[in-house]
Amino acid sequence: MAKKFFDWQVVFGIILILLSIIAYFVHYLIFRDPHHIFIYLIGDIAFVFIEVLLVTLVIHRLLHYREKQTLLQKLNMVVGVFFSEVGNELVRMYAGFDENSQEIVKDIVIDRDWTDRDFIQFKNNLQNHNFKIDAKNVDLERLRNFLQSKKDFLLTLLENPNLLEHETFTNLLWAVFHLTEELIYRKKLTDLSDADYQHLSKDIIRIYQILIEEWLRYVEHLKKDYPYLYSLALRTNPFDPNASVEVK
C-alpha cells in the first residue's frame, strides 16, 4: 500500500514538472524571450525557500499549537471524569494518610476570588510541602479494594491515545495503575518488611503530589472556561472538610 502511494506521488510529480516545462516552452514560442523566462524562474525558485520557512516553521507551528490547545481542552473533560470517579475519593483518603495534610488543607480551600496569582502561589508552596505518609499507618486493604474496583476504568483511560498530549495526567494514571498492581500482587498487606513499607510509602506519596497538582490545574482550567463547573468543583473540594454541594 505504501509503495503504491509512493508510486502515485512520483508519477504526479513528473506530470507537474512536464506541465511546467510545456508552459515555459509555450511562453518562449510566443515571446521569444529566454532572458525574461530565466529571471522569473530563478526568482520563483529563490522564493521557494522563504515559502518553506513560512509554511513549515511558522504557519505549521501555529496550526499545531492551536490544534494541541483544542485537544487539551477536550482532554480536560477526561480529567474531570477521572476526578469524579477516582481522584476526589483518592484525595480524601490520602489527606487522611498525610500527617502534614493540614498545611495543604488550610491553603487550598479555594473560593471564587482566587486569582491566577493565588494558583501560582499555591503551586510554589506545594513544591516545599513535606509529604509525611507512612504506609504502616495506611489502610492498605481499603486502598487496594478501592483501586481494584476502578481498575477497568483506569485501563479505559489509558487506552485513549490522545492522552499522550497530556503528559502530567498520563503520569498520574500510570502512577495510580502502578500502585494498584503493587497492592493487588501482594497476598497480604499486613506485617510487611520495613523496606516494603518504605517502597509503598514512596508510591503513595508520588501519587498524592501529582494528584494535587493535576486537580489544581483542572480547577484553574474550569475557572477560566467553565464557571458553572468551577462552582461545583469548589462545593465538592475534596481538600475542604467543610465543603458542601448544596448552594448556600
PDB file of C-alpha atoms in Angstrom:
ATOM      1  CA  MET A   1       0.000   0.000   0.000  1.00  0.00           C
ATOM      2  CA  ALA A   2       2.792   2.406   0.916  1.00  0.00           C
ATOM      3  CA  LYS A   3       4.635   1.517  -2.297  1.00  0.00           C
ATOM      4  CA  LYS A   4       1.560   2.285  -4.426  1.00  0.00           C
ATOM      5  CA  PHE A   5       1.100   5.600  -2.643  1.00  0.00           C
ATOM      6  CA  PHE A   6       4.764   6.455  -3.265  1.00  0.00           C
ATOM      7  CA  ASP A   7       4.495   5.479  -6.962  1.00  0.00           C
ATOM      8  CA  TRP A   8       1.422   7.693  -7.317  1.00  0.00           C
ATOM      9  CA  GLN A   9       3.325  10.630  -5.820  1.00  0.00           C
ATOM     10  CA  VAL A  10       6.264  10.111  -8.199  1.00  0.00           C
ATOM     11  CA  VAL A  11       4.011   9.980 -11.250  1.00  0.00           C
ATOM     12  CA  PHE A  12       2.100  13.053 -10.124  1.00  0.00           C
ATOM     13  CA  GLY A  13       5.368  14.919  -9.544  1.00  0.00           C
ATOM     14  CA  ILE A  14       6.665  14.051 -13.018  1.00  0.00           C
ATOM     15  CA  ILE A  15       3.389  15.220 -14.589  1.00  0.00           C
ATOM     16  CA  LEU A  16       3.626  18.572 -12.811  1.00  0.00           C
ATOM     17  CA  ILE A  17       7.224  19.067 -13.953  1.00  0.00           C
ATOM     18  CA  LEU A  18       6.295  18.232 -17.568  1.00  0.00           C
ATOM     19  CA  LEU A  19       3.375  20.680 -17.450  1.00  0.00           C
ATOM     20  CA  SER A  20       5.708  23.363 -16.149  1.00  0.00           C
ATOM     21  CA  ILE A  21       8.212  22.701 -18.959  1.00  0.00           C
ATOM     22  CA  ILE A  22       5.429  22.853 -21.551  1.00  0.00           C
ATOM     23  CA  ALA A  23       4.161  26.157 -20.134  1.00  0.00           C
ATOM     24  CA  TYR A  24       7.646  27.690 -20.268  1.00  0.00           C
ATOM     25  CA  PHE A  25       8.126  26.370 -23.829  1.00  0.00           C
ATOM     26  CA  VAL A  26       4.836  27.922 -24.953  1.00  0.00           C
ATOM     27  CA  HIS A  27       5.921  31.186 -23.315  1.00  0.00           C
ATOM     28  CA  TYR A  28       9.171  31.051 -25.307  1.00  0.00           C
ATOM     29  CA  LEU A  29       7.370  30.309 -28.583  1.00  0.00           C
ATOM     30  CA  ILE A  30       5.114  33.323 -28.089  1.00  0.00           C
ATOM     31  CA  PHE A  31       7.539  35.941 -26.766  1.00  0.00           C
ATOM     32  CA  ARG A  32      10.973  34.573 -27.822  1.00  0.00           C
ATOM     33  CA  ASP A  33      12.446  35.990 -24.628  1.00  0.00           C
ATOM     34  CA  PRO A  34      14.515  33.396 -22.693  1.00  0.00           C
ATOM     35  CA  HIS A  35      16.040  36.218 -20.585  1.00  0.00           C
ATOM     36  CA  HIS A  36      12.597  37.074 -19.162  1.00  0.00           C
ATOM     37  CA  ILE A  37      11.825  33.405 -18.538  1.00  0.00           C
ATOM     38  CA  PHE A  38      15.011  32.793 -16.539  1.00  0.00           C
ATOM     39  CA  ILE A  39      14.609  35.978 -14.484  1.00  0.00           C
ATOM     40  CA  TYR A  40      11.210  34.861 -13.173  1.00  0.00           C
ATOM     41  CA  LEU A  41      12.260  31.205 -12.945  1.00  0.00           C
ATOM     42  CA  ILE A  42      15.225  31.967 -10.690  1.00  0.00           C
ATOM     43  CA  GLY A  43      13.121  34.449  -8.695  1.00  0.00           C
ATOM     44  CA  ASP A  44      10.426  31.835  -8.123  1.00  0.00           C
ATOM     45  CA  ILE A  45      12.995  29.228  -7.087  1.00  0.00           C
ATOM     46  CA  ALA A  46      14.578  31.706  -4.653  1.00  0.00           C
ATOM     47  CA  PHE A  47      11.167  32.406  -3.057  1.00  0.00           C
ATOM     48  CA  VAL A  48      10.545  28.674  -2.538  1.00  0.00           C
ATOM     49  CA  PHE A  49      12.961  28.657   0.431  1.00  0.00           C
ATOM     50  CA  ILE A  50      11.134  31.548   2.105  1.00  0.00           C
ATOM     51  CA  GLU A  51       7.816  29.837   1.404  1.00  0.00           C
ATOM     52  CA  VAL A  52       9.065  26.641   3.038  1.00  0.00           C
ATOM     53  CA  LEU A  53      10.178  28.689   6.045  1.00  0.00           C
ATOM     54  CA  LEU A  54       6.789  30.371   6.377  1.00  0.00           C
ATOM     55  CA  VAL A  55       4.740  27.216   5.867  1.00  0.00           C
ATOM     56  CA  THR A  56       6.754  24.665   7.867  1.00  0.00           C
ATOM     57  CA  LEU A  57       8.246  26.742  10.668  1.00  0.00           C
ATOM     58  CA  VAL A  58       5.637  29.443  11.223  1.00  0.00           C
ATOM     59  CA  ILE A  59       2.189  28.550   9.918  1.00  0.00           C
ATOM     60  CA  HIS A  60       2.559  24.835  10.647  1.00  0.00           C
ATOM     61  CA  ARG A  61       3.708  25.505  14.225  1.00  0.00           C
ATOM     62  CA  LEU A  62       0.837  27.923  14.821  1.00  0.00           C
ATOM     63  CA  LEU A  63      -1.702  25.430  13.500  1.00  0.00           C
ATOM     64  CA  HIS A  64      -0.132  22.641  15.568  1.00  0.00           C
ATOM     65  CA  TYR A  65      -0.241  24.802  18.702  1.00  0.00           C
ATOM     66  CA  ARG A  66      -3.900  25.662  18.107  1.00  0.00           C
ATOM     67  CA  GLU A  67      -4.742  22.010  17.446  1.00  0.00           C
ATOM     68  CA  LYS A  68      -2.936  20.945  20.622  1.00  0.00           C
ATOM     69  CA  GLN A  69      -4.764  23.558  22.706  1.00  0.00           C
ATOM     70  CA  THR A  70      -8.105  22.347  21.322  1.00  0.00           C
ATOM     71  CA  LEU A  71      -7.158  18.753  22.122  1.00  0.00           C
ATOM     72  CA  LEU A  72      -6.129  19.660  25.675  1.00  0.00           C
ATOM     73  CA  GLN A  73      -9.475  21.398  26.131  1.00  0.00           C
ATOM     74  CA  LYS A  74     -11.235  18.157  25.220  1.00  0.00           C
ATOM     75  CA  LEU A  75      -8.900  16.090  27.395  1.00  0.00           C
ATOM     76  CA  ASN A  76      -9.835  18.211  30.391  1.00  0.00           C
ATOM     77  CA  MET A  77     -13.248  16.559  30.144  1.00  0.00           C
ATOM     78  CA  VAL A  78     -11.477  13.227  30.661  1.00  0.00           C
ATOM     79  CA  VAL A  79      -9.618  14.686  33.639  1.00  0.00           C
ATOM     80  CA  GLY A  80     -12.946  15.788  35.107  1.00  0.00           C
ATOM     81  CA  VAL A  81     -14.387  12.278  34.742  1.00  0.00           C
ATOM     82  CA  PHE A  82     -11.274  10.841  36.408  1.00  0.00           C
ATOM     83  CA  PHE A  83     -11.688  13.051  39.467  1.00  0.00           C
ATOM     84  CA  SER A  84     -15.394  12.277  39.677  1.00  0.00           C
ATOM     85  CA  GLU A  85     -14.780   8.524  39.536  1.00  0.00           C
ATOM     86  CA  VAL A  86     -11.423   8.114  41.263  1.00  0.00           C
ATOM     87  CA  GLY A  87      -9.476  11.280  42.012  1.00  0.00           C
ATOM     88  CA  ASN A  88     -11.682  13.014  44.559  1.00  0.00           C
ATOM     89  CA  GLU A  89     -12.014   9.896  46.701  1.00  0.00           C
ATOM     90  CA  LEU A  90      -8.275   9.278  46.479  1.00  0.00           C
ATOM     91  CA  VAL A  91      -7.601  12.819  47.657  1.00  0.00           C
ATOM     92  CA  ARG A  92      -9.860  12.341  50.681  1.00  0.00           C
ATOM     93  CA  MET A  93      -8.172   9.060  51.548  1.00  0.00           C
ATOM     94  CA  TYR A  94      -4.662  10.431  51.055  1.00  0.00           C
ATOM     95  CA  ALA A  95      -5.379  13.538  53.104  1.00  0.00           C
ATOM     96  CA  GLY A  96      -6.108  11.193  55.998  1.00  0.00           C
ATOM     97  CA  PHE A  97      -2.771   9.417  55.436  1.00  0.00           C
ATOM     98  CA  ASP A  98      -0.616  12.569  55.306  1.00  0.00           C
ATOM     99  CA  GLU A  99       0.385  13.687  58.783  1.00  0.00           C
ATOM    100  CA  ASN A 100       1.125  17.154  57.398  1.00  0.00           C
ATOM    101  CA  SER A 101      -2.083  17.434  55.394  1.00  0.00           C
ATOM    102  CA  GLN A 102      -3.312  20.406  57.433  1.00  0.00           C
ATOM    103  CA  GLU A 103      -0.621  22.551  55.798  1.00  0.00           C
ATOM    104  CA  ILE A 104      -2.213  21.843  52.411  1.00  0.00           C
ATOM    105  CA  VAL A 105      -5.831  21.985  53.553  1.00  0.00           C
ATOM    106  CA  LYS A 106      -5.549  25.484  55.001  1.00  0.00           C
ATOM    107  CA  ASP A 107      -4.058  26.798  51.747  1.00  0.00           C
ATOM    108  CA  ILE A 108      -6.221  25.011  49.191  1.00  0.00           C
ATOM    109  CA  VAL A 109      -9.687  25.997  50.381  1.00  0.00           C
ATOM    110  CA  ILE A 110     -10.298  27.791  47.078  1.00  0.00           C
ATOM    111  CA  ASP A 111     -13.023  30.401  46.711  1.00  0.00           C
ATOM    112  CA  ARG A 112     -14.418  32.412  43.820  1.00  0.00           C
ATOM    113  CA  ASP A 113     -11.988  35.249  44.499  1.00  0.00           C
ATOM    114  CA  TRP A 114      -8.874  33.220  43.727  1.00  0.00           C
ATOM    115  CA  THR A 115      -6.736  34.846  41.045  1.00  0.00           C
ATOM    116  CA  ASP A 116      -4.032  33.451  38.774  1.00  0.00           C
ATOM    117  CA  ARG A 117      -1.542  34.734  41.335  1.00  0.00           C
ATOM    118  CA  ASP A 118      -3.160  32.610  44.069  1.00  0.00           C
ATOM    119  CA  PHE A 119      -2.907  29.472  41.946  1.00  0.00           C
ATOM    120  CA  ILE A 120       0.747  30.168  41.168  1.00  0.00           C
ATOM    121  CA  GLN A 121       1.488  30.861  44.835  1.00  0.00           C
ATOM    122  CA  PHE A 122      -0.056  27.576  45.944  1.00  0.00           C
ATOM    123  CA  LYS A 123       1.858  25.645  43.287  1.00  0.00           C
ATOM    124  CA  ASN A 124       5.088  27.153  44.592  1.00  0.00           C
ATOM    125  CA  ASN A 125       4.173  26.297  48.179  1.00  0.00           C
ATOM    126  CA  LEU A 126       3.343  22.746  47.153  1.00  0.00           C
ATOM    127  CA  GLN A 127       6.908  22.209  45.945  1.00  0.00           C
ATOM    128  CA  ASN A 128       8.113  22.854  49.506  1.00  0.00           C
ATOM    129  CA  HIS A 129       5.486  20.699  51.220  1.00  0.00           C
ATOM    130  CA  ASN A 130       6.863  17.778  53.215  1.00  0.00           C
ATOM    131  CA  PHE A 131       4.593  14.839  52.438  1.00  0.00           C
ATOM    132  CA  LYS A 132       4.691  12.615  55.503  1.00  0.00           C
ATOM    133  CA  ILE A 133       2.939   9.347  54.719  1.00  0.00           C
ATOM    134  CA  ASP A 134       3.926   6.055  56.315  1.00  0.00           C
ATOM    135  CA  ALA A 135       2.384   3.007  54.644  1.00  0.00           C
ATOM    136  CA  LYS A 136       2.334   1.299  58.065  1.00  0.00           C
ATOM    137  CA  ASN A 137      -0.399   3.731  59.092  1.00  0.00           C
ATOM    138  CA  VAL A 138      -2.351   3.412  55.845  1.00  0.00           C
ATOM    139  CA  ASP A 139      -5.375   1.178  55.490  1.00  0.00           C
ATOM    140  CA  LEU A 140      -3.811  -0.677  52.563  1.00  0.00           C
ATOM    141  CA  GLU A 141      -6.670  -3.155  52.360  1.00  0.00           C
ATOM    142  CA  ARG A 142      -9.215  -0.380  51.872  1.00  0.00           C
ATOM    143  CA  LEU A 143      -6.963   1.372  49.373  1.00  0.00           C
ATOM    144  CA  ARG A 144      -6.443  -1.833  47.391  1.00  0.00           C
ATOM    145  CA  ASN A 145     -10.157  -2.629  47.278  1.00  0.00           C
ATOM    146  CA  PHE A 146     -10.965   0.864  46.049  1.00  0.00           C
ATOM    147  CA  LEU A 147      -8.276   0.905  43.341  1.00  0.00           C
ATOM    148  CA  GLN A 148      -9.105  -2.637  42.259  1.00  0.00           C
ATOM    149  CA  SER A 149     -12.751  -1.660  41.784  1.00  0.00           C
ATOM    150  CA  LYS A 150     -11.594   1.158  39.484  1.00  0.00           C
ATOM    151  CA  LYS A 151      -9.015  -0.850  37.541  1.00  0.00           C
ATOM    152  CA  ASP A 152     -11.154  -1.301  34.414  1.00  0.00           C
ATOM    153  CA  PHE A 153     -11.948   2.408  34.412  1.00  0.00           C
ATOM    154  CA  LEU A 154      -8.248   3.301  34.639  1.00  0.00           C
ATOM    155  CA  LEU A 155      -7.397   0.891  31.817  1.00  0.00           C
ATOM    156  CA  THR A 156     -10.072   2.523  29.652  1.00  0.00           C
ATOM    157  CA  LEU A 157      -8.494   5.930  30.206  1.00  0.00           C
ATOM    158  CA  LEU A 158      -5.015   4.615  29.398  1.00  0.00           C
ATOM    159  CA  GLU A 159      -6.296   3.297  26.071  1.00  0.00           C
ATOM    160  CA  ASN A 160      -7.005   6.846  24.902  1.00  0.00           C
ATOM    161  CA  PRO A 161      -4.093   7.668  22.510  1.00  0.00           C
ATOM    162  CA  ASN A 162      -4.735  11.406  22.840  1.00  0.00           C
ATOM    163  CA  LEU A 163      -3.587  11.302  26.470  1.00  0.00           C
ATOM    164  CA  LEU A 164      -0.003  11.347  25.204  1.00  0.00           C
ATOM    165  CA  GLU A 165      -0.557  15.074  24.656  1.00  0.00           C
ATOM    166  CA  HIS A 166      -1.397  15.492  28.361  1.00  0.00           C
ATOM    167  CA  GLU A 167       1.848  14.314  29.904  1.00  0.00           C
ATOM    168  CA  THR A 168       1.212  15.180  33.551  1.00  0.00           C
ATOM    169  CA  PHE A 169      -2.183  13.477  33.608  1.00  0.00           C
ATOM    170  CA  THR A 170      -0.729  10.421  31.858  1.00  0.00           C
ATOM    171  CA  ASN A 171       1.972  10.253  34.542  1.00  0.00           C
ATOM    172  CA  LEU A 172      -0.757  10.371  37.195  1.00  0.00           C
ATOM    173  CA  LEU A 173      -2.657   7.485  35.591  1.00  0.00           C
ATOM    174  CA  TRP A 174       0.484   5.355  35.348  1.00  0.00           C
ATOM    175  CA  ALA A 175       1.368   6.093  38.975  1.00  0.00           C
ATOM    176  CA  VAL A 176      -2.132   5.110  40.152  1.00  0.00           C
ATOM    177  CA  PHE A 177      -2.115   1.999  37.992  1.00  0.00           C
ATOM    178  CA  HIS A 178       1.332   1.051  39.297  1.00  0.00           C
ATOM    179  CA  LEU A 179       0.217   1.301  42.933  1.00  0.00           C
ATOM    180  CA  THR A 180      -2.904  -0.714  42.095  1.00  0.00           C
ATOM    181  CA  GLU A 181      -0.748  -3.526  40.724  1.00  0.00           C
ATOM    182  CA  GLU A 182       1.645  -3.336  43.688  1.00  0.00           C
ATOM    183  CA  LEU A 183      -1.234  -3.839  46.118  1.00  0.00           C
ATOM    184  CA  ILE A 184      -3.054  -6.484  44.088  1.00  0.00           C
ATOM    185  CA  TYR A 185       0.007  -8.694  43.677  1.00  0.00           C
ATOM    186  CA  ARG A 186       0.654  -8.852  47.421  1.00  0.00           C
ATOM    187  CA  LYS A 187      -1.176 -11.750  49.065  1.00  0.00           C
ATOM    188  CA  LYS A 188      -1.169  -9.933  52.377  1.00  0.00           C
ATOM    189  CA  LEU A 189      -0.894  -6.258  53.265  1.00  0.00           C
ATOM    190  CA  THR A 190      -0.014  -6.591  56.927  1.00  0.00           C
ATOM    191  CA  ASP A 191       3.267  -7.372  58.686  1.00  0.00           C
ATOM    192  CA  LEU A 192       5.303  -6.378  55.636  1.00  0.00           C
ATOM    193  CA  SER A 193       9.036  -5.718  55.840  1.00  0.00           C
ATOM    194  CA  ASP A 194      10.251  -2.197  56.580  1.00  0.00           C
ATOM    195  CA  ALA A 195      11.713  -1.981  53.068  1.00  0.00           C
ATOM    196  CA  ASP A 196       8.365  -2.953  51.546  1.00  0.00           C
ATOM    197  CA  TYR A 197       6.506  -0.385  53.640  1.00  0.00           C
ATOM    198  CA  GLN A 198       9.005   2.277  52.534  1.00  0.00           C
ATOM    199  CA  HIS A 199       8.509   1.271  48.909  1.00  0.00           C
ATOM    200  CA  LEU A 200       4.730   1.562  49.179  1.00  0.00           C
ATOM    201  CA  SER A 201       5.048   4.876  51.021  1.00  0.00           C
ATOM    202  CA  LYS A 202       7.009   6.330  48.102  1.00  0.00           C
ATOM    203  CA  ASP A 203       4.410   5.078  45.619  1.00  0.00           C
ATOM    204  CA  ILE A 204       1.600   6.636  47.653  1.00  0.00           C
ATOM    205  CA  ILE A 205       3.402   9.978  48.062  1.00  0.00           C
ATOM    206  CA  ARG A 206       4.198  10.102  44.326  1.00  0.00           C
ATOM    207  CA  ILE A 207       0.511   9.809  43.501  1.00  0.00           C
ATOM    208  CA  TYR A 208      -0.580  12.305  46.162  1.00  0.00           C
ATOM    209  CA  GLN A 209       1.736  15.041  44.892  1.00  0.00           C
ATOM    210  CA  ILE A 210       0.786  14.601  41.220  1.00  0.00           C
ATOM    211  CA  LEU A 211      -2.869  14.279  42.208  1.00  0.00           C
ATOM    212  CA  ILE A 212      -2.874  17.669  43.932  1.00  0.00           C
ATOM    213  CA  GLU A 213      -1.030  19.350  41.052  1.00  0.00           C
ATOM    214  CA  GLU A 214      -3.412  17.904  38.464  1.00  0.00           C
ATOM    215  CA  TRP A 215      -6.513  18.756  40.485  1.00  0.00           C
ATOM    216  CA  LEU A 216      -5.307  22.334  40.869  1.00  0.00           C
ATOM    217  CA  ARG A 217      -4.566  22.581  37.133  1.00  0.00           C
ATOM    218  CA  TYR A 218      -8.014  21.216  36.333  1.00  0.00           C
ATOM    219  CA  VAL A 219      -9.800  23.638  38.674  1.00  0.00           C
ATOM    220  CA  GLU A 220      -7.813  26.546  37.237  1.00  0.00           C
ATOM    221  CA  HIS A 221      -8.968  25.500  33.768  1.00  0.00           C
ATOM    222  CA  LEU A 222     -12.602  25.415  34.943  1.00  0.00           C
ATOM    223  CA  LYS A 223     -12.302  28.893  36.432  1.00  0.00           C
ATOM    224  CA  LYS A 224     -11.227  30.318  33.082  1.00  0.00           C
ATOM    225  CA  ASP A 225     -13.539  28.417  30.729  1.00  0.00           C
ATOM    226  CA  TYR A 226     -16.425  26.835  32.663  1.00  0.00           C
ATOM    227  CA  PRO A 227     -17.508  28.973  35.652  1.00  0.00           C
ATOM    228  CA  TYR A 228     -20.556  26.795  36.392  1.00  0.00           C
ATOM    229  CA  LEU A 229     -18.344  23.675  36.693  1.00  0.00           C
ATOM    230  CA  TYR A 230     -15.854  25.734  38.702  1.00  0.00           C
ATOM    231  CA  SER A 231     -18.629  26.492  41.183  1.00  0.00           C
ATOM    232  CA  LEU A 232     -19.380  22.784  41.554  1.00  0.00           C
ATOM    233  CA  ALA A 233     -15.673  21.967  41.972  1.00  0.00           C
ATOM    234  CA  LEU A 234     -15.437  24.464  44.841  1.00  0.00           C
ATOM    235  CA  ARG A 235     -18.511  22.995  46.536  1.00  0.00           C
ATOM    236  CA  THR A 236     -17.095  19.451  46.241  1.00  0.00           C
ATOM    237  CA  ASN A 237     -13.484  20.366  47.042  1.00  0.00           C
ATOM    238  CA  PRO A 238     -12.026  17.074  48.388  1.00  0.00           C
ATOM    239  CA  PHE A 239      -9.463  19.025  50.436  1.00  0.00           C
ATOM    240  CA  ASP A 240     -12.098  21.063  52.249  1.00  0.00           C
ATOM    241  CA  PRO A 241     -13.699  19.116  55.127  1.00  0.00           C
ATOM    242  CA  ASN A 242     -16.478  21.716  55.277  1.00  0.00           C
ATOM    243  CA  ALA A 243     -17.315  21.576  51.581  1.00  0.00           C
ATOM    244  CA  SER A 244     -20.993  21.086  50.773  1.00  0.00           C
ATOM    245  CA  VAL A 245     -22.501  20.552  47.346  1.00  0.00           C
ATOM    246  CA  GLU A 246     -25.604  22.493  48.398  1.00  0.00           C
ATOM    247  CA  VAL A 247     -25.584  26.122  47.336  1.00  0.00           C
ATOM    248  CA  LYS A 248     -25.723  28.404  50.352  1.00  0.00           C
TER     249      LYS A 248
END
